Amino acid sequence: MHIFPSLPAMSLPGRLSSDPLVGQLLAVLREYAPSPAPLVGAIDQRIPVPVKQLLAEAPLNRVFARAITEGEFDDFEGRCIRLEIDGGQPGITLGFWCGRLRVVEGPGETTIRGSWSAFRTLAERRQDPDQLFFQRRLMIEGDTELGLGIKNLLDSLEWDFRTLVPGPSWREQGVPKHAPSTSL
């Protein structure tokens, strides 16, 4: 299992981004570093739901903003799903209410369970989602119709990971961060 997410070349400073040894080191770490699941699971159990809501809801709603605006999630209004790493922890239960993805407490109507690497493969679109399920790397339990609907929706969407962390979009657009005051 992989501990380090894929790092785009631009995230490494200067010469490191083009250094083949750095690339090889990251590949070895991704391949052989232990899974962070036990550590994250232990931390996850101690984090109250309001903190999880604060940390997860805004980024999720930014990633899927276009799909939410276009009504792609409307069929899932009032429904809950749980995403779990093998073994049940860490996990997160998500719902969709009033045009927003929400982190909620408790079980979902359906659970999608898999390894860190399976969820990463799904998010990065390195493999067809159906193959991940047929290979049993991802499994659906509970309301399978809801689980398949979510899987199909996520497969059909363009995920905009650039919006996960609010960045200096004002710089990209050439707009000054603070507009000069026109009042006297």
Short mmCIF file of C-alpha atoms in Angstrom, two decimals:
data_model
loop_
_atom_site.label_atom_id
_atom_site.label_comp_id
_atom_site.label_asym_id
_atom_site.label_seq_id
_atom_site.Cartn_x
_atom_site.Cartn_y
_atom_site.Cartn_z
CA MET A 1 0.00 0.00 0.00
CA HIS A 2 1.14 3.51 -0.67
CA ILE A 3 1.68 6.17 1.95
CA PHE A 4 2.64 9.07 -0.31
CA PRO A 5 0.15 10.47 -2.81
CA SER A 6 1.22 11.21 -6.33
CA LEU A 7 3.20 14.41 -6.29
CA PRO A 8 3.04 16.59 -9.37
CA ALA A 9 6.45 17.78 -10.49
CA MET A 10 5.53 21.40 -9.75
CA SER A 11 5.10 20.61 -6.04
CA LEU A 12 8.82 19.91 -5.63
CA PRO A 13 11.11 22.89 -5.33
CA GLY A 14 13.56 23.86 -8.06
CA ARG A 15 15.93 21.22 -9.34
CA LEU A 16 14.31 18.47 -7.26
CA SER A 17 11.38 18.30 -9.66
CA SER A 18 13.63 17.11 -12.48
CA ASP A 19 16.07 15.02 -10.43
CA PRO A 20 15.63 11.34 -11.39
CA LEU A 21 16.92 10.19 -7.99
CA VAL A 22 14.14 12.08 -6.22
CA GLY A 23 11.59 10.47 -8.53
CA GLN A 24 13.06 7.03 -7.81
CA LEU A 25 13.05 7.69 -4.06
CA LEU A 26 9.37 8.70 -4.14
CA ALA A 27 8.53 5.59 -6.20
CA VAL A 28 10.29 3.33 -3.67
CA LEU A 29 8.52 5.06 -0.76
CA ARG A 30 5.14 4.70 -2.48
CA GLU A 31 5.78 1.00 -3.07
CA TYR A 32 7.34 -0.12 0.20
CA ALA A 33 6.37 2.31 2.96
CA PRO A 34 3.86 0.85 5.40
CA SER A 35 0.19 1.69 5.12
CA PRO A 36 -0.87 4.72 7.14
CA ALA A 37 -4.26 3.07 7.85
CA PRO A 38 -3.54 1.99 11.46
CA LEU A 39 -2.22 5.42 12.44
CA VAL A 40 -4.96 7.32 10.62
CA GLY A 41 -7.57 4.93 12.06
CA ALA A 42 -6.38 5.59 15.61
CA ILE A 43 -6.47 9.34 15.01
CA ASP A 44 -9.83 9.13 13.21
CA GLN A 45 -11.54 7.52 16.20
CA ARG A 46 -10.52 10.45 18.41
CA ILE A 47 -11.65 13.26 16.11
CA PRO A 48 -15.18 14.52 16.82
CA VAL A 49 -17.59 14.74 13.87
CA PRO A 50 -17.79 18.57 13.95
CA VAL A 51 -14.03 18.74 13.35
CA LYS A 52 -14.31 16.25 10.48
CA GLN A 53 -17.11 18.39 9.05
CA LEU A 54 -14.94 21.47 9.26
CA LEU A 55 -12.00 19.73 7.57
CA ALA A 56 -13.82 17.74 4.88
CA GLU A 57 -17.05 19.43 3.78
CA ALA A 58 -15.67 22.57 2.15
CA PRO A 59 -12.97 20.75 0.12
CA LEU A 60 -15.42 18.07 -1.04
CA ASN A 61 -17.95 20.66 -2.11
CA ARG A 62 -15.24 22.55 -4.01
CA VAL A 63 -14.04 19.40 -5.80
CA PHE A 64 -17.57 18.55 -6.92
CA ALA A 65 -18.90 22.12 -7.24
CA ARG A 66 -19.66 21.92 -10.96
CA ALA A 67 -21.47 18.58 -10.64
CA ILE A 68 -23.48 19.81 -7.65
CA THR A 69 -24.46 23.01 -9.50
CA GLU A 70 -25.46 20.98 -12.57
CA GLY A 71 -27.71 18.75 -10.42
CA GLU A 72 -25.64 15.57 -10.78
CA PHE A 73 -26.05 14.78 -7.07
CA ASP A 74 -29.79 15.55 -6.89
CA ASP A 75 -30.80 11.86 -7.07
CA PHE A 76 -28.90 11.30 -3.82
CA GLU A 77 -30.72 14.00 -1.81
CA GLY A 78 -31.15 12.78 1.78
CA ARG A 79 -29.09 9.62 1.23
CA CYS A 80 -25.95 8.55 3.13
CA ILE A 81 -22.98 6.45 2.12
CA ARG A 82 -19.96 5.39 4.10
CA LEU A 83 -16.47 5.13 2.67
CA GLU A 84 -14.13 2.88 4.66
CA ILE A 85 -10.56 1.76 4.44
CA ASP A 86 -10.26 -2.03 4.98
CA GLY A 87 -11.11 -2.84 8.56
CA GLY A 88 -13.63 -0.05 9.03
CA GLN A 89 -11.29 2.68 10.27
CA PRO A 90 -10.68 5.25 9.07
CA GLY A 91 -14.01 5.88 7.51
CA ILE A 92 -16.34 8.72 6.75
CA THR A 93 -20.08 8.87 6.24
CA LEU A 94 -21.28 11.37 3.65
CA GLY A 95 -24.75 12.64 2.88
CA PHE A 96 -26.21 15.08 0.39
CA TRP A 97 -28.71 17.66 1.65
CA CYS A 98 -29.81 21.03 0.34
CA GLY A 99 -27.28 21.06 -2.46
CA ARG A 100 -24.24 20.25 -0.30
CA LEU A 101 -22.19 17.21 0.58
CA ARG A 102 -22.20 16.75 4.35
CA VAL A 103 -20.15 14.69 6.79
CA VAL A 104 -22.55 12.89 9.10
CA GLU A 105 -22.26 10.59 12.09
CA GLY A 106 -23.19 6.93 11.95
CA PRO A 107 -23.49 4.23 9.32
CA GLY A 108 -24.51 4.85 5.74
CA GLU A 109 -27.23 3.13 3.76
CA THR A 110 -24.39 1.61 1.77
CA THR A 111 -20.70 1.18 2.47
CA ILE A 112 -17.92 1.24 -0.09
CA ARG A 113 -14.87 -0.44 1.41
CA GLY A 114 -11.38 -0.87 0.02
CA SER A 115 -7.68 -0.28 0.51
CA TRP A 116 -5.93 3.08 0.40
CA SER A 117 -4.44 2.18 -2.97
CA ALA A 118 -7.84 1.16 -4.40
CA PHE A 119 -9.42 4.49 -3.44
CA ARG A 120 -6.40 6.35 -4.79
CA THR A 121 -6.57 4.39 -8.05
CA LEU A 122 -10.26 5.30 -8.31
CA ALA A 123 -9.63 9.00 -7.63
CA GLU A 124 -6.71 9.19 -10.06
CA ARG A 125 -8.66 7.24 -12.70
CA ARG A 126 -5.77 4.87 -13.31
CA GLN A 127 -8.14 1.92 -13.63
CA ASP A 128 -11.76 1.42 -14.64
CA PRO A 129 -13.93 1.50 -11.49
CA ASP A 130 -15.80 -1.63 -12.60
CA GLN A 131 -12.49 -3.52 -12.60
CA LEU A 132 -11.78 -2.38 -9.05
CA PHE A 133 -15.12 -3.87 -7.97
CA PHE A 134 -14.81 -7.05 -10.06
CA GLN A 135 -11.33 -7.62 -8.62
CA ARG A 136 -12.83 -7.08 -5.15
CA ARG A 137 -10.37 -4.25 -4.43
CA LEU A 138 -13.47 -2.14 -3.71
CA MET A 139 -16.62 -3.68 -2.27
CA ILE A 140 -20.18 -2.42 -1.85
CA GLU A 141 -22.23 -3.51 1.16
CA GLY A 142 -25.78 -2.55 2.07
CA ASP A 143 -27.95 -0.80 -0.54
CA THR A 144 -26.05 -1.92 -3.64
CA GLU A 145 -28.27 0.14 -5.96
CA LEU A 146 -27.25 3.31 -4.11
CA GLY A 147 -23.60 2.21 -4.07
CA LEU A 148 -23.59 1.51 -7.81
CA GLY A 149 -25.32 4.83 -8.47
CA ILE A 150 -22.61 6.68 -6.53
CA LYS A 151 -19.87 4.69 -8.26
CA ASN A 152 -21.32 5.53 -11.67
CA LEU A 153 -21.71 9.20 -10.74
CA LEU A 154 -18.13 9.48 -9.47
CA ASP A 155 -16.86 7.73 -12.60
CA SER A 156 -18.72 10.16 -14.87
CA LEU A 157 -17.48 13.34 -13.15
CA GLU A 158 -14.41 15.46 -13.75
CA TRP A 159 -12.71 15.80 -10.38
CA ASP A 160 -11.02 19.15 -9.86
CA PHE A 161 -8.40 18.38 -7.20
CA ARG A 162 -6.86 21.83 -7.67
CA THR A 163 -9.75 23.14 -5.58
CA LEU A 164 -9.06 20.91 -2.57
CA VAL A 165 -6.96 23.57 -0.93
CA PRO A 166 -8.09 27.10 -1.59
CA GLY A 167 -5.20 28.63 -3.46
CA PRO A 168 -4.26 32.07 -4.60
CA SER A 169 -6.73 32.06 -7.50
CA TRP A 170 -6.54 35.85 -7.48
CA ARG A 171 -2.91 35.52 -8.64
CA GLU A 172 -3.82 33.16 -11.45
CA GLN A 173 -6.46 35.61 -12.68
CA GLY A 174 -4.17 38.63 -12.39
CA VAL A 175 -6.52 40.28 -9.91
CA PRO A 176 -4.92 42.14 -6.99
CA LYS A 177 -5.55 40.48 -3.64
CA HIS A 178 -6.79 43.69 -2.09
CA ALA A 179 -8.51 46.12 -4.40
CA PRO A 180 -7.47 49.71 -3.78
CA SER A 181 -9.97 51.70 -1.80
CA THR A 182 -11.89 54.29 -3.82
CA SER A 183 -13.50 55.97 -0.82
CA LEU A 184 -12.09 59.17 0.62
#
